[in-house]
């Protein structure tokens, strides 16, 4: 069974930091594309960052580039999203997703999704 479980969300002040974790089971990270997405109330789902391990490529949305970092710990089967310099507009439910076949990770068509973790940036 392929499962993804997000954690690490919470309430943080503007300018603060959070690290989101996506614990994965049932597959090997090295074979997968992994994406982080978010959806705020009244807005469309948007891609935040992703990595395609098959082709060793990484993507960041321009709104988070320079502030967020995606990383992986293969020994722990965990994907991280380090979020620094957080802004109120970063408030959203954050989801991780995985797919065994994608080479271009810039898509919403992932096979597997986590249930999401809430991130709220407010003073």
Steps between C-alpha positions, in 0.01 A plus 500: 500500500630842403427757768610857563448678831575870542594660829665812636235757426380753750473867586802720444560874492599679180872461444508173687587151384344156487618168370238273352558127484350243269551147626464251217454126502460231240754629250856616458547875475773470242251364246238772546409854422397687815302823509387748760174682432282742689146626490374811676132583555347639183806423290603233256740227598852600410832327475758614754801283429581162355784265425528233235750248626502312170654796320650682800308822450343741748242775462387790718209727435623858459297605804710278729834479323777607734282443807400133477720194455394147410716213621490127557633254755502167324595308814189630676279498190407858573469810284533844656397850411698756695309829498678818604397865498136400506237746383126515571437406138672167568201402716346186351455128537819340374498162328774267388456273202694221334505324166717212379508600134519878470819652368360851474370563851318821406156346476196440719461145367668314785391149589525532878416783739522565870219645707660838554627711788383850585747787496381833637722808487356778712600748767 
